């Protein structure tokens, strides 16, 4: 009875949502939103990079990104408070000892995954990709090391320091924007490089590389804590 | 064609959203509840991206010529894509926190069943 009631309520919700979005869709036809129109037309003269989504994420809506990495940081702090780590235990014992295939494949695949992730991060302002995506790739690739049975203790102080320093430098770059151009996250290196080359877009690739480092360490910590909890 | 595609996108997202919420409410296992929330989150992301989609347009990665000659007429809306990028990362963070809560609860009480959870809390 209870389940039927829940199903009815949610099917009503689904139908009303569908009608709502069809209403929006028929009124919008084929128009950009006002902000989307502005970002697309002013991107060329503001930042001079091909990928408009990157310039929105790191520059036009830089505050959003600061909030986002703060949320990542907060979730990691919550994880630290929830679980005490005492060396490798239960969960890692449940994993089977890796066979020859996993071990050999890790040796071959791990450098390729690292390279691909670095490529995604560095080309974030030229092609689809960026710090978050590349960081997720590298951080998940590091899980392969654990699966291949490399269970030696890691220097956790070093990873924490790397994470903190990358966030601090992002904030420092934002403050330098205030010093040079009177706006937080202002692009004070704008004139660097030509359109479409790696060194272009001023501070955008620098911010994205630092975000990539932070996300990598974050993902790495998550998988490591799950295995060591 | 364009209308059919957009209806399909919205339908896909709404089915995932409501189905995920139903799973999150009626299932007894905490892990299944987490899976339900992840599905609902994916549904929200699909709906958000669909609102910015315009039929027969390019992705918002444009060369110099395209960017200086009325780019708003040839590209899809980039704003929802940037918002969804933020949303996906936050989804990963919250999901990991969910999972660690479930792990901690299992450590303390030896169960991840919702119904026996109420007995423990009394």
Coordinates of C-alpha atoms in Angstrom, one line a residue:
Chain A
X1 CA 0.0 0.0 0.0
X2 CA 2.7 2.4 1.1
X3 CA 4.8 1.5 -2.0
X4 CA 1.9 2.0 -4.3
X5 CA 1.3 5.5 -2.8
X6 CA 5.0 6.4 -3.3
X7 CA 4.9 5.2 -6.9
X8 CA 1.8 7.2 -7.6
X9 CA 3.3 10.4 -6.1
X10 CA 6.5 10.0 -8.1
X11 CA 4.7 9.2 -11.4
X12 CA 2.6 12.4 -10.8
X13 CA 5.9 14.3 -10.2
X14 CA 7.4 12.8 -13.4
X15 CA 4.5 13.7 -15.6
X16 CA 4.3 17.3 -14.2
X17 CA 8.1 17.7 -14.7
X18 CA 7.7 16.5 -18.3
X19 CA 4.9 18.9 -19.0
X20 CA 6.9 21.7 -17.4
X21 CA 10.0 21.1 -19.5
X22 CA 8.0 20.8 -22.7
X23 CA 6.5 24.2 -21.9
X24 CA 10.0 25.7 -21.4
X25 CA 11.2 24.0 -24.6
X26 CA 8.4 25.3 -26.8
X27 CA 8.9 28.9 -25.5
X28 CA 12.7 28.8 -26.0
X29 CA 12.7 27.3 -29.5
X30 CA 16.3 27.8 -30.7
X31 CA 17.7 30.6 -28.6
X32 CA 20.7 30.9 -26.4
X33 CA 20.3 32.0 -22.9
X34 CA 21.2 35.6 -22.2
X35 CA 24.4 34.7 -20.3
X36 CA 25.3 32.0 -22.8
X37 CA 25.0 34.6 -25.7
X38 CA 27.3 37.0 -23.7
X39 CA 29.9 34.4 -22.9
X40 CA 30.1 33.1 -26.5
X41 CA 30.4 36.5 -28.1
X42 CA 32.9 38.1 -25.6
X43 CA 35.1 35.0 -25.1
X44 CA 37.3 35.8 -28.1
X45 CA 38.2 39.3 -27.0
X46 CA 38.3 38.4 -23.3
X47 CA 40.4 35.3 -23.1
X48 CA 41.4 34.2 -26.6
X49 CA 40.9 30.4 -26.2
X50 CA 38.8 28.0 -28.2
X51 CA 37.0 26.2 -25.3
X52 CA 34.2 28.4 -24.1
X53 CA 33.2 26.0 -21.3
X54 CA 36.7 26.3 -19.8
X55 CA 36.6 30.0 -19.8
X56 CA 33.2 30.0 -18.1
X57 CA 34.4 27.5 -15.4
X58 CA 37.7 29.1 -14.6
X59 CA 37.0 32.8 -15.3
X60 CA 33.5 34.0 -15.7
X61 CA 32.2 31.7 -12.9
X62 CA 35.5 31.3 -11.0
X63 CA 33.7 31.7 -7.7
X64 CA 31.7 28.6 -8.5
X65 CA 34.9 26.7 -9.0
X66 CA 36.3 27.9 -5.7
X67 CA 33.1 26.7 -4.0
X68 CA 33.4 23.4 -5.8
X69 CA 36.9 22.6 -4.7
X70 CA 35.9 23.7 -1.2
X71 CA 33.1 21.1 -1.2
X72 CA 35.6 18.5 -2.4
X73 CA 37.9 19.5 0.5
X74 CA 35.0 19.4 3.0
X75 CA 34.0 15.9 1.9
X76 CA 37.5 14.7 2.4
X77 CA 37.6 16.2 5.9
X78 CA 34.3 14.4 6.6
X79 CA 35.8 11.2 5.5
X80 CA 38.8 11.7 7.8
X81 CA 36.5 12.3 10.7
X82 CA 34.4 9.3 10.1
X83 CA 37.0 6.6 9.7
X84 CA 40.2 6.0 11.6
X85 CA 42.9 4.5 9.5
X86 CA 45.0 1.7 11.0
X87 CA 47.0 0.2 8.2
X88 CA 45.5 -2.2 5.6
X89 CA 42.6 -4.2 7.0
X90 CA 39.3 -5.9 6.3
X91 CA 38.5 -4.5 2.9
X92 CA 42.0 -5.0 1.4
X93 CA 42.0 -8.5 2.8
X94 CA 38.8 -9.2 0.8
X95 CA 40.7 -8.3 -2.4
X96 CA 42.2 -11.4 -3.9
X97 CA 46.0 -11.6 -4.4
X98 CA 46.6 -10.2 -7.9
X99 CA 47.4 -12.7 -10.6
X100 CA 50.1 -12.3 -13.2
X101 CA 47.7 -10.8 -15.7
X102 CA 46.7 -7.9 -13.4
X103 CA 50.2 -7.3 -12.3
X104 CA 51.7 -7.2 -15.9
X105 CA 48.8 -5.1 -17.2
X106 CA 49.3 -2.6 -14.5
X107 CA 52.9 -2.2 -15.3
X108 CA 52.0 -1.5 -19.0
X109 CA 48.8 0.5 -18.5
X110 CA 49.7 2.7 -15.6
X111 CA 52.2 5.0 -17.4
X112 CA 49.8 5.3 -20.4
X113 CA 46.9 6.3 -18.0
X114 CA 49.2 8.9 -16.4
X115 CA 50.2 10.3 -19.8
X116 CA 46.6 10.5 -21.0
X117 CA 45.4 12.2 -17.8
X118 CA 48.2 14.8 -18.1
X119 CA 47.3 15.4 -21.8
X120 CA 43.6 16.0 -20.8
X121 CA 44.6 18.4 -18.0
X122 CA 47.1 20.4 -20.1
X123 CA 44.8 20.7 -23.2
X124 CA 41.8 21.8 -21.0
X125 CA 41.6 25.2 -22.7
X126 CA 42.0 23.9 -26.3
X127 CA 39.9 20.7 -26.5
X128 CA 37.3 18.9 -24.3
X129 CA 38.8 18.2 -21.0
X130 CA 40.4 20.0 -18.1
X131 CA 41.6 19.7 -14.5
X132 CA 38.6 17.9 -13.1
X133 CA 38.4 15.2 -15.8
X134 CA 42.1 14.6 -16.1
X135 CA 42.5 14.5 -12.3
X136 CA 39.7 11.9 -12.1
X137 CA 41.6 9.8 -14.8
X138 CA 44.9 10.0 -13.0
X139 CA 43.4 9.4 -9.5
X140 CA 41.4 6.4 -10.7
X141 CA 44.6 5.1 -12.4
X142 CA 46.3 5.2 -9.1
X143 CA 43.7 2.7 -7.8
X144 CA 45.3 0.2 -10.2
X145 CA 48.5 0.3 -8.1
X146 CA 46.5 -0.9 -5.1
X147 CA 44.7 -3.6 -7.1
X148 CA 48.1 -4.8 -8.3
X149 CA 49.1 -5.4 -4.7
X150 CA 51.5 -2.6 -4.2
X151 CA 50.6 -2.1 -0.5
X152 CA 53.6 -0.2 0.9
X153 CA 52.9 2.7 3.3
X154 CA 52.6 6.1 1.6
X155 CA 54.0 9.4 2.9
X156 CA 50.6 11.0 3.6
X157 CA 52.1 14.2 4.9
X158 CA 53.5 14.8 1.4
X159 CA 50.2 14.3 -0.4
X160 CA 48.4 16.7 2.1
X161 CA 51.1 19.3 1.6
X162 CA 50.8 19.0 -2.2
X163 CA 47.0 19.4 -2.0
X164 CA 47.1 22.4 0.3
X165 CA 49.8 24.2 -1.8
X166 CA 47.9 23.8 -5.0
X167 CA 44.7 25.3 -3.5
X168 CA 46.8 28.1 -1.9
X169 CA 48.4 29.0 -5.3
X170 CA 44.9 29.1 -6.9
X171 CA 43.8 31.6 -4.3
X172 CA 47.1 33.6 -4.6
X173 CA 46.5 33.9 -8.4
X174 CA 43.0 35.2 -7.7
X175 CA 44.5 37.8 -5.3
X176 CA 47.2 38.8 -7.8
X177 CA 44.2 39.6 -10.1
X178 CA 43.1 42.1 -7.5
X179 CA 46.6 43.6 -7.3
X180 CA 47.0 44.0 -11.1
X181 CA 43.5 44.6 -12.5
X182 CA 41.3 45.3 -9.5
X183 CA 39.2 42.2 -9.8
X184 CA 39.4 38.7 -8.2
X185 CA 40.6 36.2 -10.7
X186 CA 41.3 38.8 -13.4
X187 CA 43.4 37.5 -16.2
X188 CA 46.6 39.5 -15.8
X189 CA 48.6 37.3 -18.2
X190 CA 46.2 37.8 -21.0
X191 CA 48.7 38.8 -23.8
X192 CA 50.7 35.6 -23.4
X193 CA 50.9 33.3 -26.4
X194 CA 48.9 32.9 -29.6
X195 CA 45.4 31.5 -30.1
X196 CA 45.3 27.7 -30.0
X197 CA 48.8 27.0 -28.6
X198 CA 49.3 25.4 -25.2
X199 CA 50.7 28.6 -23.6
X200 CA 47.7 30.9 -24.2
X201 CA 44.7 32.1 -22.3
X202 CA 46.9 33.7 -19.5
X203 CA 46.1 32.2 -16.1
X204 CA 43.5 29.7 -17.4
X205 CA 45.9 26.7 -18.0
X206 CA 47.7 27.5 -14.7
X207 CA 44.5 27.3 -12.7
X208 CA 43.4 24.1 -14.5
X209 CA 46.7 22.4 -13.9
X210 CA 46.5 23.2 -10.2
X211 CA 42.9 22.0 -10.0
X212 CA 44.1 18.8 -11.8
X213 CA 46.8 18.2 -9.1
X214 CA 44.2 18.8 -6.3
X215 CA 41.6 16.5 -7.8
X216 CA 44.2 13.8 -8.4
X217 CA 45.3 13.9 -4.8
X218 CA 41.7 13.9 -3.7
X219 CA 40.7 10.8 -5.6
X220 CA 43.9 9.1 -4.5
X221 CA 43.1 9.8 -0.8
X222 CA 39.5 8.5 -1.2
X223 CA 40.6 5.1 -2.6
X224 CA 43.5 4.9 -0.2
X225 CA 41.3 5.6 2.8
X226 CA 38.7 3.0 1.7
X227 CA 41.4 0.4 1.5
X228 CA 43.2 1.3 4.7
X229 CA 40.2 2.0 6.9
Chain B
X1 CA 13.2 15.2 -35.5
X2 CA 14.6 17.9 -33.2
X3 CA 11.4 17.8 -31.0
X4 CA 11.5 14.0 -30.8
X5 CA 15.2 14.1 -29.7
X6 CA 14.6 16.7 -27.1
X7 CA 11.5 14.9 -25.7
X8 CA 13.6 11.7 -25.5
X9 CA 16.4 13.6 -23.6
X10 CA 14.0 15.0 -21.1
X11 CA 12.1 11.7 -20.7
X12 CA 15.4 9.9 -20.1
X13 CA 16.4 12.4 -17.4
X14 CA 13.0 12.4 -15.7
X15 CA 12.8 8.6 -15.6
X16 CA 16.2 8.4 -14.0
X17 CA 15.4 11.2 -11.5
X18 CA 12.1 9.8 -10.3
X19 CA 13.2 6.2 -10.5
X20 CA 16.3 7.0 -8.5
X21 CA 14.3 8.8 -5.8
X22 CA 11.8 5.9 -5.6
X23 CA 14.7 3.4 -5.2
X24 CA 16.2 5.7 -2.5
X25 CA 12.9 5.8 -0.6
X26 CA 11.6 2.2 -0.8
X27 CA 14.8 0.2 -0.5
X28 CA 16.0 -1.1 2.9
X29 CA 19.7 -1.5 2.1
X30 CA 21.8 1.6 2.6
X31 CA 24.0 0.8 -0.4
X32 CA 20.8 0.5 -2.6
X33 CA 19.7 3.9 -1.3
X34 CA 23.1 5.4 -2.3
X35 CA 22.7 3.9 -5.8
X36 CA 19.2 5.5 -6.0
X37 CA 20.6 8.9 -5.1
X38 CA 23.4 8.5 -7.7
X39 CA 20.8 7.7 -10.4
X40 CA 18.7 10.7 -9.4
X41 CA 21.8 12.9 -9.6
X42 CA 22.5 11.6 -13.1
X43 CA 18.9 12.3 -14.1
X44 CA 19.3 15.9 -12.9
X45 CA 22.5 16.3 -14.9
X46 CA 20.8 15.0 -18.1
X47 CA 17.9 17.4 -17.7
X48 CA 20.2 20.3 -17.1
X49 CA 22.3 19.5 -20.2
X50 CA 19.1 19.1 -22.3
X51 CA 17.9 22.6 -21.4
X52 CA 21.0 24.0 -23.2
X53 CA 20.9 21.7 -26.2
X54 CA 19.9 23.2 -29.5
X55 CA 19.4 20.9 -32.5
X56 CA 22.0 20.8 -35.2
X57 CA 24.5 23.1 -33.5
X58 CA 28.2 22.7 -32.7
X59 CA 29.7 22.1 -29.3
X60 CA 31.1 25.3 -27.7
X61 CA 34.7 24.8 -28.8
X62 CA 35.2 27.2 -31.6
X63 CA 38.1 28.5 -33.7
X64 CA 39.0 32.2 -34.0
X65 CA 36.9 32.7 -37.1
X66 CA 33.8 31.1 -35.6
X67 CA 34.2 33.1 -32.4
X68 CA 34.4 36.5 -34.1
X69 CA 31.5 35.8 -36.5
X70 CA 28.3 35.6 -34.5
X71 CA 29.2 32.4 -32.4
X72 CA 25.8 32.5 -30.6
X73 CA 24.1 31.3 -33.9
X74 CA 26.3 28.2 -34.4
X75 CA 27.0 26.9 -30.9
X76 CA 24.9 25.2 -28.2
X77 CA 24.4 27.0 -24.9
X78 CA 27.7 26.6 -22.9
X79 CA 26.3 27.7 -19.5
X80 CA 24.4 24.4 -18.6
X81 CA 27.5 22.4 -19.6
X82 CA 29.7 24.4 -17.2
X83 CA 27.1 24.0 -14.4
X84 CA 26.9 20.3 -15.0
X85 CA 30.7 20.0 -14.8
X86 CA 30.5 21.5 -11.3
X87 CA 27.5 19.3 -10.4
X88 CA 29.3 16.0 -11.4
X89 CA 32.3 16.8 -9.2
X90 CA 30.1 17.7 -6.2
X91 CA 28.2 14.4 -6.9
X92 CA 31.5 12.4 -6.6
X93 CA 32.3 14.2 -3.3
X94 CA 28.8 13.6 -1.7
X95 CA 28.7 10.0 -2.9
X96 CA 32.0 9.2 -1.3
X97 CA 30.8 10.8 1.9
X98 CA 27.7 8.7 1.7
X99 CA 29.7 5.5 1.2
X100 CA 32.0 6.3 4.2
X101 CA 28.9 6.9 6.4
X102 CA 27.6 3.5 5.4
X103 CA 31.0 1.9 6.2
X104 CA 31.1 3.6 9.6
X105 CA 27.6 2.5 10.4
X106 CA 28.4 -1.0 9.5
X107 CA 31.5 -0.9 11.7
X108 CA 29.5 0.3 14.7
X109 CA 26.3 -1.7 14.4
X110 CA 27.1 -4.7 12.2
X111 CA 24.3 -4.0 9.7
X112 CA 23.3 -1.8 6.8
X113 CA 19.6 -2.6 6.9
X114 CA 17.3 0.4 7.3
X115 CA 14.7 -1.4 9.4
X116 CA 17.1 -2.8 12.0
X117 CA 18.7 0.7 12.1
X118 CA 15.6 2.0 13.9
X119 CA 15.9 -0.6 16.6
X120 CA 19.5 0.3 17.2
X121 CA 18.7 4.0 17.6
X122 CA 16.1 3.4 20.3

